[in-house]
Amino acid sequence: MSLEARAAELDQADELASFRRLFQLPEDVVYLDGNSLGALPNGVKARVTQAIEQEWGQSLIRAWNEYGWVNLPEKLGDRIARLIGAEKGSVTVGDSTSISVFKVLAAALAFNADRKVILSDRGNFPTDLYMAQGLAALKNTGHRLSLVEPEDVLDAITEDVSVLMLTEVDYRTGRRHDMKKLTGLAHQKGVLTIWDLAHSAGAFPVDLSDAGADFAVGCGYKYLNGGPGAPAFAYVAPSRLHDVKPFLSGWFGHEAPFAFDLDYRPAEGTTKLRVGTPPVLSLVALDAALDVFDNADMQEIQNKSNALSEFFIGEVEALCPDLVLASPRNAQERGSQVSFRHPDGYAIMQALIDKGVIGDFRAPDIIRFGFAPLYVRFADVAKAVLVLAEILDSRLWDRDTYKTRAAVT
Ligand SMILES: *Cc1c(COP(=O)(O)O)cnc(C)c1O
């Protein structure tokens, strides 16, 4: 049976197939970059247009109360909480992931102030590390960021460590840490944990509560489809929430912002993690985008992700012998992406994009394919493999136009 015929059979049996209709996707594009920028859900445009024309346009400043703009960070927090196994009232939304890392890391370090090591791994997304470096410099209290290889994290959790800060799924390789096991071990040594769920939320079931995580953050524009630069989320375990100190103490995190007191007093709950005025239009877009998850089962999403990834790995390895798998072979150890290495990965990815198959490239040599199970079809995977094989067989990538690097890769 041909590759396309097998893909058609798999699509036929796919219980999530109907979700694709909830997204706007160009006909002639195979989109395997939802791990970097999620596709546009249909409902977003109408909802944002309404927020602009009716809420902002007609109600003007009254809309803060009339349309509940002021409560959007907590409302969306509760919607995301359901997807990441978080308790109601433990998640807030707003600011970028980078800022969210700063907020929760500052709060976490204050709980363990006599320990000076922030432990992370070399696979972590650089912005998380940069934020830790900046915070350590600002505090000037002898804190330092210690980085180990991802496979060495477990042994590096010692009693010097204040906070273990990891991204669950490695953005380059897709390797997935065992969140529950590492969190449990960290707690045995008195270490607090921060999990970055940028490549987890919306891609597979996450259970922060079961893992016992202390803090978490995650991204709104990847598998949650909130649109470019969508607000991120931040989680604080309910047992810690009362004692969390907000160091980015802006007026929207104040107990009574409109009392305009000269002294800061934190609000209760996750509201104290707010900083400035919430980005209403972006929150509205994310709110509408989250509707696609209302009837989706995260376990089914995980199952389809595994099936898409396994289909892809098997066919690429059969047809593209020059590519080396960079992701774990075992689905349990992987997020919802598959990466391969090739020294000319950048040019190969540009040729692929030129042929309508969109993935992305991560330096130095990784080509990355994300499988967002709500809208990626097995037929897309088949087409991606066939185009990739053709590009490699014909060396189509070996052209100057494909080798010039753009600002965003
Ligand atoms: C995508 C991503 C970010 C993005 O941070 P922004 O501040 O939203 O640009 C941060 N951390 C990780 C692990 C990511 O994958």
mmCIF file of C-alpha atoms and ligand atoms in Angstrom, residues 35-36 95-101 123-129 131 166-171 196-200 217-222 229-232 362 368, ligand 1:
data_model
loop_
_atom_site.group_PDB
_atom_site.id
_atom_site.type_symbol
_atom_site.label_atom_id
_atom_site.label_comp_id
_atom_site.label_asym_id
_atom_site.label_seq_id
_atom_site.Cartn_x
_atom_site.Cartn_y
_atom_site.Cartn_z
ATOM 1 C CA ASN A 35 4.697 24.050 18.467
ATOM 2 C CA SER A 36 6.082 27.476 17.594
ATOM 3 C CA ASP A 95 2.685 38.979 30.391
ATOM 4 C CA SER A 96 5.127 36.892 28.381
ATOM 5 C CA THR A 97 6.600 33.546 29.367
ATOM 6 C CA SER A 98 9.904 35.297 30.024
ATOM 7 C CA ILE A 99 8.306 37.742 32.488
ATOM 8 C CA SER A 100 6.368 34.873 34.060
ATOM 9 C CA VAL A 101 9.627 32.987 34.637
ATOM 10 C CA GLY A 123 18.487 21.924 26.945
ATOM 11 C CA ASN A 124 16.361 24.630 28.534
ATOM 12 C CA PHE A 125 15.058 27.407 26.346
ATOM 13 C CA PRO A 126 17.581 30.252 26.587
ATOM 14 C CA THR A 127 15.142 32.958 27.662
ATOM 15 C CA ASP A 128 14.411 31.042 30.877
ATOM 16 C CA LEU A 129 18.131 30.959 31.607
ATOM 17 C CA MET A 131 15.826 35.618 33.071
ATOM 18 C CA LEU A 166 13.213 23.029 33.965
ATOM 19 C CA THR A 167 11.268 22.998 30.753
ATOM 20 C CA GLU A 168 9.380 19.737 30.557
ATOM 21 C CA VAL A 169 9.858 19.279 26.807
ATOM 22 C CA ASP A 170 13.176 20.255 25.219
ATOM 23 C CA TYR A 171 12.474 22.761 22.423
ATOM 24 C CA ASP A 196 8.008 25.521 32.000
ATOM 25 C CA LEU A 197 5.150 23.930 30.082
ATOM 26 C CA ALA A 198 5.643 25.923 26.860
ATOM 27 C CA HIS A 199 5.745 22.737 24.783
ATOM 28 C CA SER A 200 3.398 20.732 26.997
ATOM 29 C CA VAL A 217 4.696 28.776 33.517
ATOM 30 C CA GLY A 218 3.731 28.220 29.906
ATOM 31 C CA CYS A 219 3.146 29.794 26.586
ATOM 32 C CA GLY A 220 -0.143 30.985 25.074
ATOM 33 C CA TYR A 221 0.788 30.968 21.405
ATOM 34 C CA LYS A 222 2.118 27.437 20.855
ATOM 35 C CA GLY A 229 2.780 37.009 21.308
ATOM 36 C CA ALA A 230 -0.275 35.682 23.186
ATOM 37 C CA PRO A 231 -0.113 36.091 26.970
ATOM 38 C CA ALA A 232 1.563 33.342 28.957
ATOM 39 C CA ARG A 362 16.936 25.348 15.455
ATOM 40 C CA ARG A 368 11.921 20.371 13.806
HETATM 41 C C1 LIG B 1 8.502 29.524 23.487
HETATM 42 C C2 LIG B 1 9.165 29.498 24.809
HETATM 43 C C3 LIG B 1 9.290 30.666 25.553
HETATM 44 C C4 LIG B 1 8.854 31.962 24.958
HETATM 45 O O1 LIG B 1 8.984 33.016 25.821
HETATM 46 P P1 LIG B 1 8.347 34.420 25.447
HETATM 47 O O2 LIG B 1 8.698 35.267 26.586
HETATM 48 O O3 LIG B 1 6.876 34.206 25.251
HETATM 49 O O4 LIG B 1 8.961 34.875 24.164
HETATM 50 C C5 LIG B 1 9.846 30.577 26.822
HETATM 51 N N1 LIG B 1 10.251 29.380 27.314
HETATM 52 C C6 LIG B 1 10.151 28.252 26.608
HETATM 53 C C7 LIG B 1 10.621 26.961 27.191
HETATM 54 C C8 LIG B 1 9.616 28.278 25.324
HETATM 55 O O5 LIG B 1 9.529 27.166 24.619
#
